[in-house]
Short mmCIF file of C-alpha atoms in Angstrom, two decimals:
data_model
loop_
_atom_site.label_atom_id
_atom_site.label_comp_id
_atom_site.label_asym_id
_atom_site.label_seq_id
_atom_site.Cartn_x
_atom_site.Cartn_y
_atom_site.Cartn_z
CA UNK A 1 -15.69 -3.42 24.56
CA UNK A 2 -11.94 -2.49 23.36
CA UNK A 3 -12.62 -5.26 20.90
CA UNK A 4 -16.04 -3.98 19.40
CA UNK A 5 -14.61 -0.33 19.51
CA UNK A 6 -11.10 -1.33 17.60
CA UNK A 7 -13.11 -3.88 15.02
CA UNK A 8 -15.34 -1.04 13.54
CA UNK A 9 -13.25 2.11 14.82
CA UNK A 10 -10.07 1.53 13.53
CA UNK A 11 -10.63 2.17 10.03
CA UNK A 12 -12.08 5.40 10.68
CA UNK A 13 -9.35 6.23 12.87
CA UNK A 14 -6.64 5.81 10.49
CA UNK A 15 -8.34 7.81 7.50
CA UNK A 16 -9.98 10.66 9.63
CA UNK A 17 -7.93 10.57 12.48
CA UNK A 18 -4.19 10.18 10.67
CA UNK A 19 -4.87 11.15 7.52
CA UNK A 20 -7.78 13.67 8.60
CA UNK A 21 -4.28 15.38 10.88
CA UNK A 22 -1.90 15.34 7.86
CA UNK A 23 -4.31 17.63 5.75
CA UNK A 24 -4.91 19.59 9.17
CA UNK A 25 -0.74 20.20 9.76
CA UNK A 26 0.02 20.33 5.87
CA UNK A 27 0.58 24.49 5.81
CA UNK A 28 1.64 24.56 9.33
CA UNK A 29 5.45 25.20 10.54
CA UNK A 30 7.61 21.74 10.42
CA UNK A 31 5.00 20.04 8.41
CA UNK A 32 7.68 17.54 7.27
CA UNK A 33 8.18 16.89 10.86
CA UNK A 34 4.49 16.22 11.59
CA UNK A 35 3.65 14.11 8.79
CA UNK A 36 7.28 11.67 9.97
CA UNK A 37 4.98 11.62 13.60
CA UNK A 38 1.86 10.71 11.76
CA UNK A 39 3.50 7.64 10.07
CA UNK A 40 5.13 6.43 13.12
CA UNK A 41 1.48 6.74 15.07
CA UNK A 42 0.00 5.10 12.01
CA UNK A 43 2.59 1.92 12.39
CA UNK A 44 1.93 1.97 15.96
CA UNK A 45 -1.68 2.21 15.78
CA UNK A 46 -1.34 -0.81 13.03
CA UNK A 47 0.39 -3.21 14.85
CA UNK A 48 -1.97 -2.48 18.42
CA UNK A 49 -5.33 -3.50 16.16
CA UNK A 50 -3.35 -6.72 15.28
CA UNK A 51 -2.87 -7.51 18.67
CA UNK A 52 -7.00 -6.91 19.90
CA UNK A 53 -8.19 -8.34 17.18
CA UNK A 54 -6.14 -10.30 14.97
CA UNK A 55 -7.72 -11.97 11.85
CA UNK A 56 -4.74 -14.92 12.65
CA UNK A 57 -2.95 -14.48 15.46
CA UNK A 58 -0.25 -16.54 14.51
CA UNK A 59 0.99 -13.87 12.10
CA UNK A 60 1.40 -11.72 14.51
CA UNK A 61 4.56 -13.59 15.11
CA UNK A 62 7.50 -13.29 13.49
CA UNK A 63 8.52 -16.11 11.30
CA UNK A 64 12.27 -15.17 10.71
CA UNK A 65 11.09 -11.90 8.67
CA UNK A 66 10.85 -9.25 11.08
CA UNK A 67 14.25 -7.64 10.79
CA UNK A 68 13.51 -7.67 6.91
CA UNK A 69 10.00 -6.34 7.00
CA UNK A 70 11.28 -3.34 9.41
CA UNK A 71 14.55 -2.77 6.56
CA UNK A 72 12.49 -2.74 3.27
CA UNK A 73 9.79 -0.48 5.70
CA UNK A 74 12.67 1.96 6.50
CA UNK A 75 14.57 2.23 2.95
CA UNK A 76 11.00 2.28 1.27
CA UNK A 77 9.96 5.37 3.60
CA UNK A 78 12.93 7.02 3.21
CA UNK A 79 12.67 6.78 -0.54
CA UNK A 80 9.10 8.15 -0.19
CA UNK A 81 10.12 11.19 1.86
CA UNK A 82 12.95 11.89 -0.37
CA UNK A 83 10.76 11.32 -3.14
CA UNK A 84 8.34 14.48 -1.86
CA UNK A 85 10.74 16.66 -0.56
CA UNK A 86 13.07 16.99 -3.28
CA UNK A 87 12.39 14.99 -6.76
CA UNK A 88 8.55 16.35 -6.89
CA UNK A 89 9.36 20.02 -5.84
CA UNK A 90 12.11 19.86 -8.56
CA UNK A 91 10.14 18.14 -11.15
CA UNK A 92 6.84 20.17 -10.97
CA UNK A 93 8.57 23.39 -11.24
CA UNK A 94 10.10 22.69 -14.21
CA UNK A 95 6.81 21.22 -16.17
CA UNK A 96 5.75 23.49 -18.98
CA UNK A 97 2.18 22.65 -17.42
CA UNK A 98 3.01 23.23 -13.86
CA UNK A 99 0.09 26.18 -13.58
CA UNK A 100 -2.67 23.79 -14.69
CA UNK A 101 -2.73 22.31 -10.86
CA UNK A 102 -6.35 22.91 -9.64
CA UNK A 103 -5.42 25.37 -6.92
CA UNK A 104 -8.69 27.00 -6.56
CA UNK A 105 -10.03 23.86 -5.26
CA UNK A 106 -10.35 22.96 -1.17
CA UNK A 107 -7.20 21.76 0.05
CA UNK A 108 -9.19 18.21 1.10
CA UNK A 109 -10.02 18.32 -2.60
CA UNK A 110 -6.80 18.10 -3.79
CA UNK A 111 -5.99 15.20 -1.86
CA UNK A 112 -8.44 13.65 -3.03
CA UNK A 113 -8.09 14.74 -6.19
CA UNK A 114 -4.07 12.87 -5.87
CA UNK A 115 -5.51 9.97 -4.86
CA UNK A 116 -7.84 9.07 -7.36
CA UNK A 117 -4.88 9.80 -10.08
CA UNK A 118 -2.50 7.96 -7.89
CA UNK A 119 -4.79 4.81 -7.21
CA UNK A 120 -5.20 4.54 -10.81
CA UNK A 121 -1.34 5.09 -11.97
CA UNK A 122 -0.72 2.76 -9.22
CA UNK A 123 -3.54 0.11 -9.75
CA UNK A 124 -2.41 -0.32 -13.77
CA UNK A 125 1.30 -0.82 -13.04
CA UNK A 126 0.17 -3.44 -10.54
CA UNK A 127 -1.67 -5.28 -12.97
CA UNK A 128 1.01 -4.60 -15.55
CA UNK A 129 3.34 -6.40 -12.70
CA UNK A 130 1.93 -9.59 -12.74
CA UNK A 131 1.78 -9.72 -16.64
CA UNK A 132 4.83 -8.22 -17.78
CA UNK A 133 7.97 -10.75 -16.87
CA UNK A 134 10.53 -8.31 -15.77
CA UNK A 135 8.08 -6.39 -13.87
CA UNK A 136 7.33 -9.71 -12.23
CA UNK A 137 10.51 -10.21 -11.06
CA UNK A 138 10.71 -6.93 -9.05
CA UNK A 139 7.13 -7.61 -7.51
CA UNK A 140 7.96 -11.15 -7.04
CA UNK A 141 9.29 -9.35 -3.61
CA UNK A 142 6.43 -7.88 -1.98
CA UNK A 143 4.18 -11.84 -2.78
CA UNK A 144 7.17 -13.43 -0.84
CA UNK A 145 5.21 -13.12 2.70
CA UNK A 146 4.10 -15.99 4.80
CA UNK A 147 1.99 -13.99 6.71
CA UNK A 148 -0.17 -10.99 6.07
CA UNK A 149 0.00 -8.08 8.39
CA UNK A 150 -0.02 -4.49 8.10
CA UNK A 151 3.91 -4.30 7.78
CA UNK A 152 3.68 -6.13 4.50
CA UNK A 153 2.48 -2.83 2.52
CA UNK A 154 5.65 -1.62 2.98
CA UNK A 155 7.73 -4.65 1.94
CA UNK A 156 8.76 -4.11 -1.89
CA UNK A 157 11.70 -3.91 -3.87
CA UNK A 158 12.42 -0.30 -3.86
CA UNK A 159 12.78 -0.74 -7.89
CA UNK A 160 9.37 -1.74 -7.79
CA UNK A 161 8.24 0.89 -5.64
CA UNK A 162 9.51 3.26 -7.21
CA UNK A 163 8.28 2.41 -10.60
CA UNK A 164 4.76 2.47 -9.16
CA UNK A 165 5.20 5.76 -7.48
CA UNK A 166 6.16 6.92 -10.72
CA UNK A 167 3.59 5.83 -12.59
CA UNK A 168 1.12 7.48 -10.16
CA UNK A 169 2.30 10.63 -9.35
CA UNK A 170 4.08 12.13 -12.69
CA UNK A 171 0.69 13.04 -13.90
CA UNK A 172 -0.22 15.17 -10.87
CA UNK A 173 3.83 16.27 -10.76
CA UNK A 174 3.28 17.59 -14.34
CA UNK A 175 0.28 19.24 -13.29
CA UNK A 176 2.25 21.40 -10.46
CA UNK A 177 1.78 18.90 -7.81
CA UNK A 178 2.35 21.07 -4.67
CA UNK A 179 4.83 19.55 -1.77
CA UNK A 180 1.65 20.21 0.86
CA UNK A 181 -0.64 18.13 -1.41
CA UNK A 182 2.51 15.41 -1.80
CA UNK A 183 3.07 15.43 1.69
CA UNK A 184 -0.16 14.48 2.35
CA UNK A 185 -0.66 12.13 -0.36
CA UNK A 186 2.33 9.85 1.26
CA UNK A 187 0.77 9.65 4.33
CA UNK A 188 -2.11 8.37 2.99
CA UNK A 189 -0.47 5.87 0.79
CA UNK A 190 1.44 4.74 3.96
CA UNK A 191 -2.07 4.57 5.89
CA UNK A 192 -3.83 2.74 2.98
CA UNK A 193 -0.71 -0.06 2.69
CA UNK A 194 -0.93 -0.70 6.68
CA UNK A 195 -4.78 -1.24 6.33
CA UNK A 196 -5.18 -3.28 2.98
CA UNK A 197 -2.47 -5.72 4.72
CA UNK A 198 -3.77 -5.53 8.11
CA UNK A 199 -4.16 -8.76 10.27
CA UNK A 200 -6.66 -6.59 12.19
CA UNK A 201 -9.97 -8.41 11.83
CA UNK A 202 -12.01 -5.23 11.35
CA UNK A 203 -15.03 -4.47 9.80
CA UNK A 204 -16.41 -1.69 6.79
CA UNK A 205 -19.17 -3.85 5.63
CA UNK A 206 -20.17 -3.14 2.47
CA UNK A 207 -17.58 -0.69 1.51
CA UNK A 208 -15.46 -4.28 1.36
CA UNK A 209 -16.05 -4.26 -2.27
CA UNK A 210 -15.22 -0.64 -3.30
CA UNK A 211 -12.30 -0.02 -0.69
CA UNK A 212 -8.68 -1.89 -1.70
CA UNK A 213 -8.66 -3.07 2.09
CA UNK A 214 -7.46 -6.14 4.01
CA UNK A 215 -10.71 -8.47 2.95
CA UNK A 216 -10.06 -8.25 -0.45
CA UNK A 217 -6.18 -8.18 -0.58
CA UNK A 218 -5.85 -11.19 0.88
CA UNK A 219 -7.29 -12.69 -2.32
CA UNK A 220 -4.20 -11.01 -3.91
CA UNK A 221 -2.26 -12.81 -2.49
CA UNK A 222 -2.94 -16.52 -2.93
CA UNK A 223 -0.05 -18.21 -4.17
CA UNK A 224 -1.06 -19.94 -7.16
CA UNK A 225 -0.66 -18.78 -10.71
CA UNK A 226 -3.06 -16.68 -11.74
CA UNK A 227 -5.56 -17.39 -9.17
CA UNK A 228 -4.18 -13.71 -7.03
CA UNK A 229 -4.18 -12.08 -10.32
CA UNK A 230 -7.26 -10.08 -8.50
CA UNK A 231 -8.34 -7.19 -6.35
CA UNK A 232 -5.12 -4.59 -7.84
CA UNK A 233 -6.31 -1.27 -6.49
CA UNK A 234 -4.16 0.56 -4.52
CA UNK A 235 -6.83 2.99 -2.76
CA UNK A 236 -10.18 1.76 -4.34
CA UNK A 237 -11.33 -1.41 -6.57
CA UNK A 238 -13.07 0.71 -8.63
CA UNK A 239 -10.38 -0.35 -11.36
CA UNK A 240 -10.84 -3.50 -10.70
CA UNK A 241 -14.10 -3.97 -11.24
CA UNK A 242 -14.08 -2.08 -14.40
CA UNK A 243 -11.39 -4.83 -15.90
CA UNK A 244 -12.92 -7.61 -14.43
CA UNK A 245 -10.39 -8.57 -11.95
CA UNK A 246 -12.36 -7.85 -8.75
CA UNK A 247 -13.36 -11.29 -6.70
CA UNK A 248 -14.08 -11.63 -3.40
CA UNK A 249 -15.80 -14.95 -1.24
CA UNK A 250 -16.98 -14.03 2.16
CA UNK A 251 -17.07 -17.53 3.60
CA UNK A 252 -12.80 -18.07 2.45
CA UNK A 253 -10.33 -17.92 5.49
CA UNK A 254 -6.29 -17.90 4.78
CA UNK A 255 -3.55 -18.82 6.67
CA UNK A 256 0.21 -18.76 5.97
CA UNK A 257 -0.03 -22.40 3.42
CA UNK A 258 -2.34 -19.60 0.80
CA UNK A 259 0.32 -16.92 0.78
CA UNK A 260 3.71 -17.03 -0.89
CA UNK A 261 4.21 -18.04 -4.45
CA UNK A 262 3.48 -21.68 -5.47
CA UNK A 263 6.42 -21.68 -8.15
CA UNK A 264 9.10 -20.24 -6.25
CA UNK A 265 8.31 -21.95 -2.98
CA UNK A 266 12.61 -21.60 -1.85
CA UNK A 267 12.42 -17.73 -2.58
CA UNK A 268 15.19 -15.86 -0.54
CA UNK A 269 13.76 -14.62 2.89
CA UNK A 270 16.66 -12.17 3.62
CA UNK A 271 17.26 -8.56 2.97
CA UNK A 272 19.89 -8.52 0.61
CA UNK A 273 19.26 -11.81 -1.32
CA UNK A 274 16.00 -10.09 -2.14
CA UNK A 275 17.14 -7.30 -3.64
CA UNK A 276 19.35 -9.14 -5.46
CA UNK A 277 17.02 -11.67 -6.83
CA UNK A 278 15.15 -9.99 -9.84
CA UNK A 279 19.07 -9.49 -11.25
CA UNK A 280 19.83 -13.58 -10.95
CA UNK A 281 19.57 -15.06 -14.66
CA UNK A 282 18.24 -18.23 -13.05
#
């Protein structure tokens, strides 16, 4: 019964329950405060699916990266909340088209309305990542893994991450993107990287091929050359199947030997080396 409930609840719990509360708590005293809670309850919730109903259960277990996974999680976060509470406050009050920000809309409906421009900002600078060399060596970071589980949406070079957060959210920032709206719109980001990675085995059935979740990212993440050059989107694979780069093969299964990258099979594992390794010459 726990099983059945978490397999085809859990998805709905994380968009309407966690994401559903961030919009709810987003004009309400120590917002901030609530939306830190919601992301810790969103990890938590993460990792308990993995344990019902794992997809492998062996990647539930560590394999030597779990004090790295939890350090590029932390930084990256960080980065995020400084990201919303100071650079986009700063930055949208001082665009010339700051007033243009569709405040007469529903609050839900500018959420949405970030979302859509961030999942595109975010999708083409993904694609752009796996074409353009030095982008490719910042990326390189986050196709490292040897096992996919929630945690690994938060594993990137913060270079990398924040060159994609860039590239999605200085449109809305030039608009007048409000902190509430922001706010939200990291909490949802957070939610979305926790479920496209998930080694929860749940189920959205046909929304598979529409929604960037874990069925089709694992695709992403084969390990040889050009074969995971599919399945981008960040929130939706709308993108993707617009430029052609949306597969997806019900019957495949993964384990650890698909993930990685076939070329750079003695890529560091550590912390530090991996921040250091898109600067090495060799």
């Amino acid at each position: 019964m726990i099983a059945a409930l978490t397999r085809y609840g859990y998805v709905p719990l994380m968009l309407l329950g966690i994401c559903g509360a961030a919009v709810a708590v987003a004009h309400t005293a120590w917002a901030e405060l609530w939306m830190g809670l919601l992301v810790l309850t969103a990890v938590g919730l993460s990792f308990l699916a993995e344990r019902i109903i794992p997809y492998a259960p062996a990647w539930n277990m560590p394999m030597g990266d779990g004090g790295r996974d939890v350090a590029h999680a932390v930084v990256n976060e960080l980065g995020l909340l400084a990201t919303v509470l100071v650079v986009i406050p700063a930055s949208a009050a001082l665009s010339p088209f700051h007033l243009w920000w569709p405040s007469s809309l529903p609050f839900v409906a500018q959420v949405l309305f970030a979302v859509v421009v961030t999942d595109l900002g975010v999708t083409l600078v993904h694609l752009a990542s796996h074409k353009v060399s030095w982008l490719w060596r910042f990326h390189a970071v986050h196709h490292s893994v040897k096992r996919f589980y929630g945690f690994n949406g938060l594993m990137k070079h913060p270079v990398h991450g924040a060159i994609e957060l860039l590239a999605g959210v200085t449109p809305l920032v030039l608009l007048g993107l409000p902190v509430a709206v922001a706010e939200v719109l990291a909490v949802c980001i957070t939610v979305q990287l926790l479920l496209q990675h998930s080694n929860a085995d749940y189920r959205i059935g046909p929304l598979r091929s529409v929604l960037a979740f874990n069925e089709g990212h694992r695709f992403h993440h084969l390990k040889w050359a050009g074969v995971g050059d599919v399945n981008f989107g960040l929130f939706t694979l709308l993108w993707d199947h617009l430029l052609r780069t949306y597969s997806f093969d019900p019957g495949r299964r993964f384990t650890s030997d698909d993930l990685g990258m076939a070329a750079k099979p003695d890529y560091p594992v550590a912390y530090l080396p991996q921040l250091a390794a898109p600067f090495r010459t060799t």
